[in-house]
PDB file of C-alpha atoms in Angstrom:
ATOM      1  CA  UNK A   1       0.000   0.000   0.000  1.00 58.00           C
ATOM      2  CA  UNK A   2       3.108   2.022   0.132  1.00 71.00           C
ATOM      3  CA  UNK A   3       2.341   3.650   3.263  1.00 74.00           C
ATOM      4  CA  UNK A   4       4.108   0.959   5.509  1.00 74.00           C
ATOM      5  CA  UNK A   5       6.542   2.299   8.305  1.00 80.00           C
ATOM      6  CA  UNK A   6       9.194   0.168   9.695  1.00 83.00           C
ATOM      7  CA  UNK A   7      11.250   1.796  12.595  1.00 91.00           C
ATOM      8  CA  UNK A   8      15.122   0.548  13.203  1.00 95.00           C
ATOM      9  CA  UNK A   9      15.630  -0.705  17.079  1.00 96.00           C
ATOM     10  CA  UNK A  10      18.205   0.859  18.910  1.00 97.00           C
ATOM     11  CA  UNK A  11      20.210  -0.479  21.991  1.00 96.00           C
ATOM     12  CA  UNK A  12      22.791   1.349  23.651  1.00 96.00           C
ATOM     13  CA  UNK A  13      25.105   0.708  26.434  1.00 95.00           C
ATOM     14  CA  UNK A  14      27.579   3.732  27.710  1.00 95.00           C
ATOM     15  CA  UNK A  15      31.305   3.237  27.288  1.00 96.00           C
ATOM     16  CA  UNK A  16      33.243   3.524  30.246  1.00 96.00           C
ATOM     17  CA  UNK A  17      36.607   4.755  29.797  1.00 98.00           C
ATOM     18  CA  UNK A  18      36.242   9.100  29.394  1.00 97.00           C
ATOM     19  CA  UNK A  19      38.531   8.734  26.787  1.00 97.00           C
ATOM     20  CA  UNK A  20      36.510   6.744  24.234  1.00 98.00           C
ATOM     21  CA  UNK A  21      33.167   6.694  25.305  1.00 96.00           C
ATOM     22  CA  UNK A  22      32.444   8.986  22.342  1.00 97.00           C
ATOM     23  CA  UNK A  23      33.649   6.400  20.344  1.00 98.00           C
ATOM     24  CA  UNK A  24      30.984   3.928  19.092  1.00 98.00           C
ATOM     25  CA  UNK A  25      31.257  -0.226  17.967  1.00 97.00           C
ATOM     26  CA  UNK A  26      27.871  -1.109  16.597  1.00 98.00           C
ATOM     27  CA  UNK A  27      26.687  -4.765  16.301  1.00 97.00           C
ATOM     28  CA  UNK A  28      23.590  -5.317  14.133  1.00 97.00           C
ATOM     29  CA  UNK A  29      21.324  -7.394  11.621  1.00 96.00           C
ATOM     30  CA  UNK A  30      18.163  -6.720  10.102  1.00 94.00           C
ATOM     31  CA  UNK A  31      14.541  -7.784  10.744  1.00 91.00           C
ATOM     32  CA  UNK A  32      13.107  -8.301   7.636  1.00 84.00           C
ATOM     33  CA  UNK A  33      12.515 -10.961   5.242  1.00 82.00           C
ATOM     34  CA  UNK A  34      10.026 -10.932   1.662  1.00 77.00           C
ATOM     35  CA  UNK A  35       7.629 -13.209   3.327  1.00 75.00           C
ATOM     36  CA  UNK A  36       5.683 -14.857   0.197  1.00 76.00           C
ATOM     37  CA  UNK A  37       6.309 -14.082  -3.047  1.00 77.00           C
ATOM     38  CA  UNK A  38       4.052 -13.603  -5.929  1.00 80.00           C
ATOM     39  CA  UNK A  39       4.298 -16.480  -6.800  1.00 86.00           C
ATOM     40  CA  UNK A  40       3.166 -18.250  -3.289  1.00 82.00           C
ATOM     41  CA  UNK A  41       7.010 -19.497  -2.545  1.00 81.00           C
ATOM     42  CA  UNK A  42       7.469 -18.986   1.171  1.00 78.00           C
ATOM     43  CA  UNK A  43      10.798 -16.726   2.433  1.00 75.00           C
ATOM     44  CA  UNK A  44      10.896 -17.634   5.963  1.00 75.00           C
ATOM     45  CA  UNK A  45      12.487 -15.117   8.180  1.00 82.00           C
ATOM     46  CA  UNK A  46      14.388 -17.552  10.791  1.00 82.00           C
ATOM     47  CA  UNK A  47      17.455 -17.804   9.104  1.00 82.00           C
ATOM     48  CA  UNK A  48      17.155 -14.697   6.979  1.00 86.00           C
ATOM     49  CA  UNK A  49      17.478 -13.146   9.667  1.00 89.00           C
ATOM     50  CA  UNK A  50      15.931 -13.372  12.743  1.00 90.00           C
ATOM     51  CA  UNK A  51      18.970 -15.158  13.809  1.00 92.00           C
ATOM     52  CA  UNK A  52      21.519 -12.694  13.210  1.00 93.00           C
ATOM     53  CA  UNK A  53      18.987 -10.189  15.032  1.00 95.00           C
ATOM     54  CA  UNK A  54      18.699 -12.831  18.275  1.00 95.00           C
ATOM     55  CA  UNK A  55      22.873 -13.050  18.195  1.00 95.00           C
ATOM     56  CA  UNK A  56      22.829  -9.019  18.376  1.00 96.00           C
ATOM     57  CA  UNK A  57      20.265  -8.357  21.326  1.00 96.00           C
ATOM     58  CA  UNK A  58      21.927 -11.577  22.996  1.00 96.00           C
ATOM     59  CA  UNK A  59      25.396  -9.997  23.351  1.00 96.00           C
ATOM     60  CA  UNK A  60      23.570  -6.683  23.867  1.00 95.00           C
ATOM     61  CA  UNK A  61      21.503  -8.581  26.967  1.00 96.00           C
ATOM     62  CA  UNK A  62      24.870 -10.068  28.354  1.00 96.00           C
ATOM     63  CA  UNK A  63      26.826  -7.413  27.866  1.00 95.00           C
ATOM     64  CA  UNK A  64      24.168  -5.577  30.389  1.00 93.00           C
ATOM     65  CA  UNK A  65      23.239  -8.055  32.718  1.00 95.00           C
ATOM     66  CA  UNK A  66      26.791  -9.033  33.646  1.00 95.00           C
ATOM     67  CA  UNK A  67      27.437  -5.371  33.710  1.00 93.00           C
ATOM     68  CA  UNK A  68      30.290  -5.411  31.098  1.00 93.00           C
ATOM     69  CA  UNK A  69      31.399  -2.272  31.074  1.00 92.00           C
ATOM     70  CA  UNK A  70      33.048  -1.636  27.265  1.00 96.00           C
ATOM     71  CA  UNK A  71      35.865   1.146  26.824  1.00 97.00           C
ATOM     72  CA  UNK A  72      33.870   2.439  23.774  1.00 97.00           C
ATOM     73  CA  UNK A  73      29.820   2.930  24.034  1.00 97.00           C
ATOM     74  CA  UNK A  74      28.467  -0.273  22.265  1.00 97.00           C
ATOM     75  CA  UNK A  75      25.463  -0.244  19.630  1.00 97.00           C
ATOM     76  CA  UNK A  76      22.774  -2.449  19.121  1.00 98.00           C
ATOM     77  CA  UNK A  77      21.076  -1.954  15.501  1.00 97.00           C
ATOM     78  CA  UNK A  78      18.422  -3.810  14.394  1.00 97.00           C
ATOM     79  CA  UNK A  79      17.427  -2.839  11.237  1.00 96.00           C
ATOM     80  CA  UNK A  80      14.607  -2.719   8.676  1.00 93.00           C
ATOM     81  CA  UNK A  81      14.598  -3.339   5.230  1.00 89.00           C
ATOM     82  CA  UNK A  82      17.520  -5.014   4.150  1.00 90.00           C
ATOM     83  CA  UNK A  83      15.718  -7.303   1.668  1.00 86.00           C
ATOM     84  CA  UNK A  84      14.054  -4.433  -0.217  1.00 85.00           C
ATOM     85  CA  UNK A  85      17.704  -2.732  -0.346  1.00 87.00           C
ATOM     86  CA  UNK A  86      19.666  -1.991   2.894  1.00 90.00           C
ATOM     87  CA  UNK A  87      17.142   0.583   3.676  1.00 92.00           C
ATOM     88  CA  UNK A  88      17.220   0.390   7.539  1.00 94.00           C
ATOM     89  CA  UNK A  89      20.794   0.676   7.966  1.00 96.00           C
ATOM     90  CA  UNK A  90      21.374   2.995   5.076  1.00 95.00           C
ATOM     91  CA  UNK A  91      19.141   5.387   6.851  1.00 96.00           C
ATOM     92  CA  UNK A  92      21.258   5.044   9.979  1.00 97.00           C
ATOM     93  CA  UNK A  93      24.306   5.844   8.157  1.00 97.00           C
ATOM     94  CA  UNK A  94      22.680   8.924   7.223  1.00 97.00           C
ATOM     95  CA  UNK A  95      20.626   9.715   9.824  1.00 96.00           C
ATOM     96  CA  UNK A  96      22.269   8.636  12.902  1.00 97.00           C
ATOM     97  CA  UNK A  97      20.841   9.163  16.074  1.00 93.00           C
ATOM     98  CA  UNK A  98      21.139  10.097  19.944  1.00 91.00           C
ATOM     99  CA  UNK A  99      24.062  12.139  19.153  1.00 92.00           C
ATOM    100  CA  UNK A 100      26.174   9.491  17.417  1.00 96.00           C
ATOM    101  CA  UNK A 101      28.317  10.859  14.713  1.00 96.00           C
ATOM    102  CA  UNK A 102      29.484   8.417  12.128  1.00 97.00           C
ATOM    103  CA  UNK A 103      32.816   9.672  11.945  1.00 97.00           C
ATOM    104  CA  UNK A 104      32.923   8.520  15.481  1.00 98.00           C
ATOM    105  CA  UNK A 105      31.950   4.947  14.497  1.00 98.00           C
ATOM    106  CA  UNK A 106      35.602   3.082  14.906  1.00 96.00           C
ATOM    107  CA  UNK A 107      33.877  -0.797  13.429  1.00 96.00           C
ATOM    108  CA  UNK A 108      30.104  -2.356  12.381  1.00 96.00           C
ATOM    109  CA  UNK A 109      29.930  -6.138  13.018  1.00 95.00           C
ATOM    110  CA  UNK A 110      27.021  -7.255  10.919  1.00 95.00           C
ATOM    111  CA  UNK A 111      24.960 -10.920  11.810  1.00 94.00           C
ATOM    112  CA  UNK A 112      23.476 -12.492   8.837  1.00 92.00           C
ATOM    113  CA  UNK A 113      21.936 -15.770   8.293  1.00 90.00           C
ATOM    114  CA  UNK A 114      23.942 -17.112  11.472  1.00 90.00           C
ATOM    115  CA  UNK A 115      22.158 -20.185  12.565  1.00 79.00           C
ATOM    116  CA  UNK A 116      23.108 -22.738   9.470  1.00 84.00           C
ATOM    117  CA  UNK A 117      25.741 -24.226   7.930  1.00 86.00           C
ATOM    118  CA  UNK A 118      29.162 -25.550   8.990  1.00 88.00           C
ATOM    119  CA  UNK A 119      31.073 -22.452   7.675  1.00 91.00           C
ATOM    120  CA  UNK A 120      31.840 -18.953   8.281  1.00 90.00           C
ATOM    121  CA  UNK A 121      31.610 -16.421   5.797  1.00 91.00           C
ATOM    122  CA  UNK A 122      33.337 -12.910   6.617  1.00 92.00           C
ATOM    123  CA  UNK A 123      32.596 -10.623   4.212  1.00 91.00           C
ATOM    124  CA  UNK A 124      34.515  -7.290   4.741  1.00 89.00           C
ATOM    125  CA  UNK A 125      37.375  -8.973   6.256  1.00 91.00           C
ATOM    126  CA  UNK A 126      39.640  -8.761   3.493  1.00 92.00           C
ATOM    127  CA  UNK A 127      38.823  -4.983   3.553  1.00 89.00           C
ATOM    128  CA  UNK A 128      40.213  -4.739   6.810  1.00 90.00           C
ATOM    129  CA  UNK A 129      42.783  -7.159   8.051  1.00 90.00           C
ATOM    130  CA  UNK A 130      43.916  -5.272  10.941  1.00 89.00           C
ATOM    131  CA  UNK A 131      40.503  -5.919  12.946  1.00 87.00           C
ATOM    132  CA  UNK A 132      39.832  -9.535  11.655  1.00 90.00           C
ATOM    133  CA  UNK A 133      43.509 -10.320  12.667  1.00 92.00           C
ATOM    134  CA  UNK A 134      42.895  -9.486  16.120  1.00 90.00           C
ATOM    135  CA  UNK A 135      38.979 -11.099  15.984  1.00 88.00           C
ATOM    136  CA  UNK A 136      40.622 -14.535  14.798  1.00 92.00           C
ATOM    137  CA  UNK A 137      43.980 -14.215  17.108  1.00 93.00           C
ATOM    138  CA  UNK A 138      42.738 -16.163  20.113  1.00 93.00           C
ATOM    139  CA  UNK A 139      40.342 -18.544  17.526  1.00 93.00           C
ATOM    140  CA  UNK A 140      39.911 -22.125  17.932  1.00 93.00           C
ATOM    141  CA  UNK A 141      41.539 -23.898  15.293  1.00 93.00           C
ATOM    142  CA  UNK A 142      38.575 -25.884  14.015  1.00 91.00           C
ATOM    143  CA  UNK A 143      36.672 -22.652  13.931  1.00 88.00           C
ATOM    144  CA  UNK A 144      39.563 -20.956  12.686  1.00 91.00           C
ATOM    145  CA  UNK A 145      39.573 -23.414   9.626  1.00 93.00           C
ATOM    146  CA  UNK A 146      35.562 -22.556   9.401  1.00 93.00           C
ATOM    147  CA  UNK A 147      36.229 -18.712   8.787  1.00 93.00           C
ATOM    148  CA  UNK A 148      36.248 -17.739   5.068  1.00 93.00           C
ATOM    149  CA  UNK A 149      37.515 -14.094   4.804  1.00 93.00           C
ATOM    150  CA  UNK A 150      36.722 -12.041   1.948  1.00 90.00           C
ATOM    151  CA  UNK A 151      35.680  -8.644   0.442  1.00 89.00           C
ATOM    152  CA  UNK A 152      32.532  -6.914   1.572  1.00 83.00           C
ATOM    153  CA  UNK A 153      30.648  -4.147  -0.154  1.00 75.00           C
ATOM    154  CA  UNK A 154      28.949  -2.224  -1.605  1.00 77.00           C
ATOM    155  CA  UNK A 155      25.703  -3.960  -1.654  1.00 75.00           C
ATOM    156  CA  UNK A 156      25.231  -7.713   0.190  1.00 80.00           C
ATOM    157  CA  UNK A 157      24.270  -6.452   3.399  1.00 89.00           C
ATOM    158  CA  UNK A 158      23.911  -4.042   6.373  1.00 93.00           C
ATOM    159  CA  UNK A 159      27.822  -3.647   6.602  1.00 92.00           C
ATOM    160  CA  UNK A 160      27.934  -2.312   2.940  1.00 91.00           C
ATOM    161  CA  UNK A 161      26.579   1.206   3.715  1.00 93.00           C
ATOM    162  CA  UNK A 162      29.400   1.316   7.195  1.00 94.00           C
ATOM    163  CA  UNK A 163      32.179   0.022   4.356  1.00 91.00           C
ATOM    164  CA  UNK A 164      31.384   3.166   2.095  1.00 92.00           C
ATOM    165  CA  UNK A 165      31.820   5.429   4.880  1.00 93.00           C
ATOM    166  CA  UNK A 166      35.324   3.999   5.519  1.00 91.00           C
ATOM    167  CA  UNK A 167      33.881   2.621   8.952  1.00 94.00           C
ATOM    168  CA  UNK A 168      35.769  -1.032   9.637  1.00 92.00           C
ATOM    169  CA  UNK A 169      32.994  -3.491   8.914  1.00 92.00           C
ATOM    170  CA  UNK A 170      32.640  -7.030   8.667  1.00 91.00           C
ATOM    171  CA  UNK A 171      29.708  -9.536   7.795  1.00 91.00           C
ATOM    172  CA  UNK A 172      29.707 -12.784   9.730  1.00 91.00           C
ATOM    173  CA  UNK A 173      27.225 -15.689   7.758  1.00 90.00           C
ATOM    174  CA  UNK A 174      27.175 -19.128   7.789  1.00 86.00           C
TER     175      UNK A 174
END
């Protein structure tokens, strides 16, 4: 009917450290999937993505109930739209809010499709080794072996619109 709304969800938890608590990490996913197609062919949402949404308000939820205190003020995005074109987190990028400026935003971790599969793909990785070197330093091997690093952006996913900004992003899929 093209008069749908469909707000982002926005979790926030202060950084400690004075120094870079005006810095920002932001983990997200989005909410959306196509649902049913013309054609009556069933998209369901579970993979695609309500897990990748569940994996960012989990760490968001222990990060507050164990009362994790993070150097730099942590970000929990959930956003809408991604099917019909990263429109959610595009408008974030543009439109950030709660006094977050992007330029302050030192890495996006995006959580796709994260509930299948026995491998790991990391788009945006390749883009920035420095941050997935230190993300797979302390790795189990097996996992290790699971990880399969590559480019990232534009397009794909929420981290595309963070890539374009020169934010450090990364996409983690299975």
């Amino acid at each position: 009917y093209k008069n749908n709304t469909a707000p982002n969800v926005l979790g926030k938890i202060e950084g400690a450290d004075a120094n870079l608590k005006n810095q920002y990490v932001i983990l997200g996913g989005h909410m959306d999937h196509l649902g049913v197609t013309d054609t009556g062919v069933i998209r369901n949402g579970a993979d695609d993505n309500a897990s990748g949404t569940a994996v960012a308000m989990e760490v968001g939820r222990l990060l507050a109930v164990n009362k994790v205190q993070p150097k730099r003020t942590v970000i929990v995005g959930l956003w809408c739209g991604e099917e019909q074109g990263l429109i959610g987190s595009r408008h974030y990028v543009n439109n950030p809010t709660d006094g977050v400026s992007m330029d302050r935003v030192v890495a996006y971790f995006n959580m796709d499709m994260v509930g299948l599969g026995d491998a790991i793909g990391a788009p945006g990785a390749l883009n920035f080794p420095e941050i997935f070197k230190v993300i797979m330093r302390d790795q189990e091997p097996q996992i290790a072996q699971a990880v399969q690093a590559r480019t990232g952006g534009p397009g794909g996913s929420d981290h595309s619109g963070f890539i374009e900004l020169g934010i450090e992003a990364l996409a983690l899929m299975t």
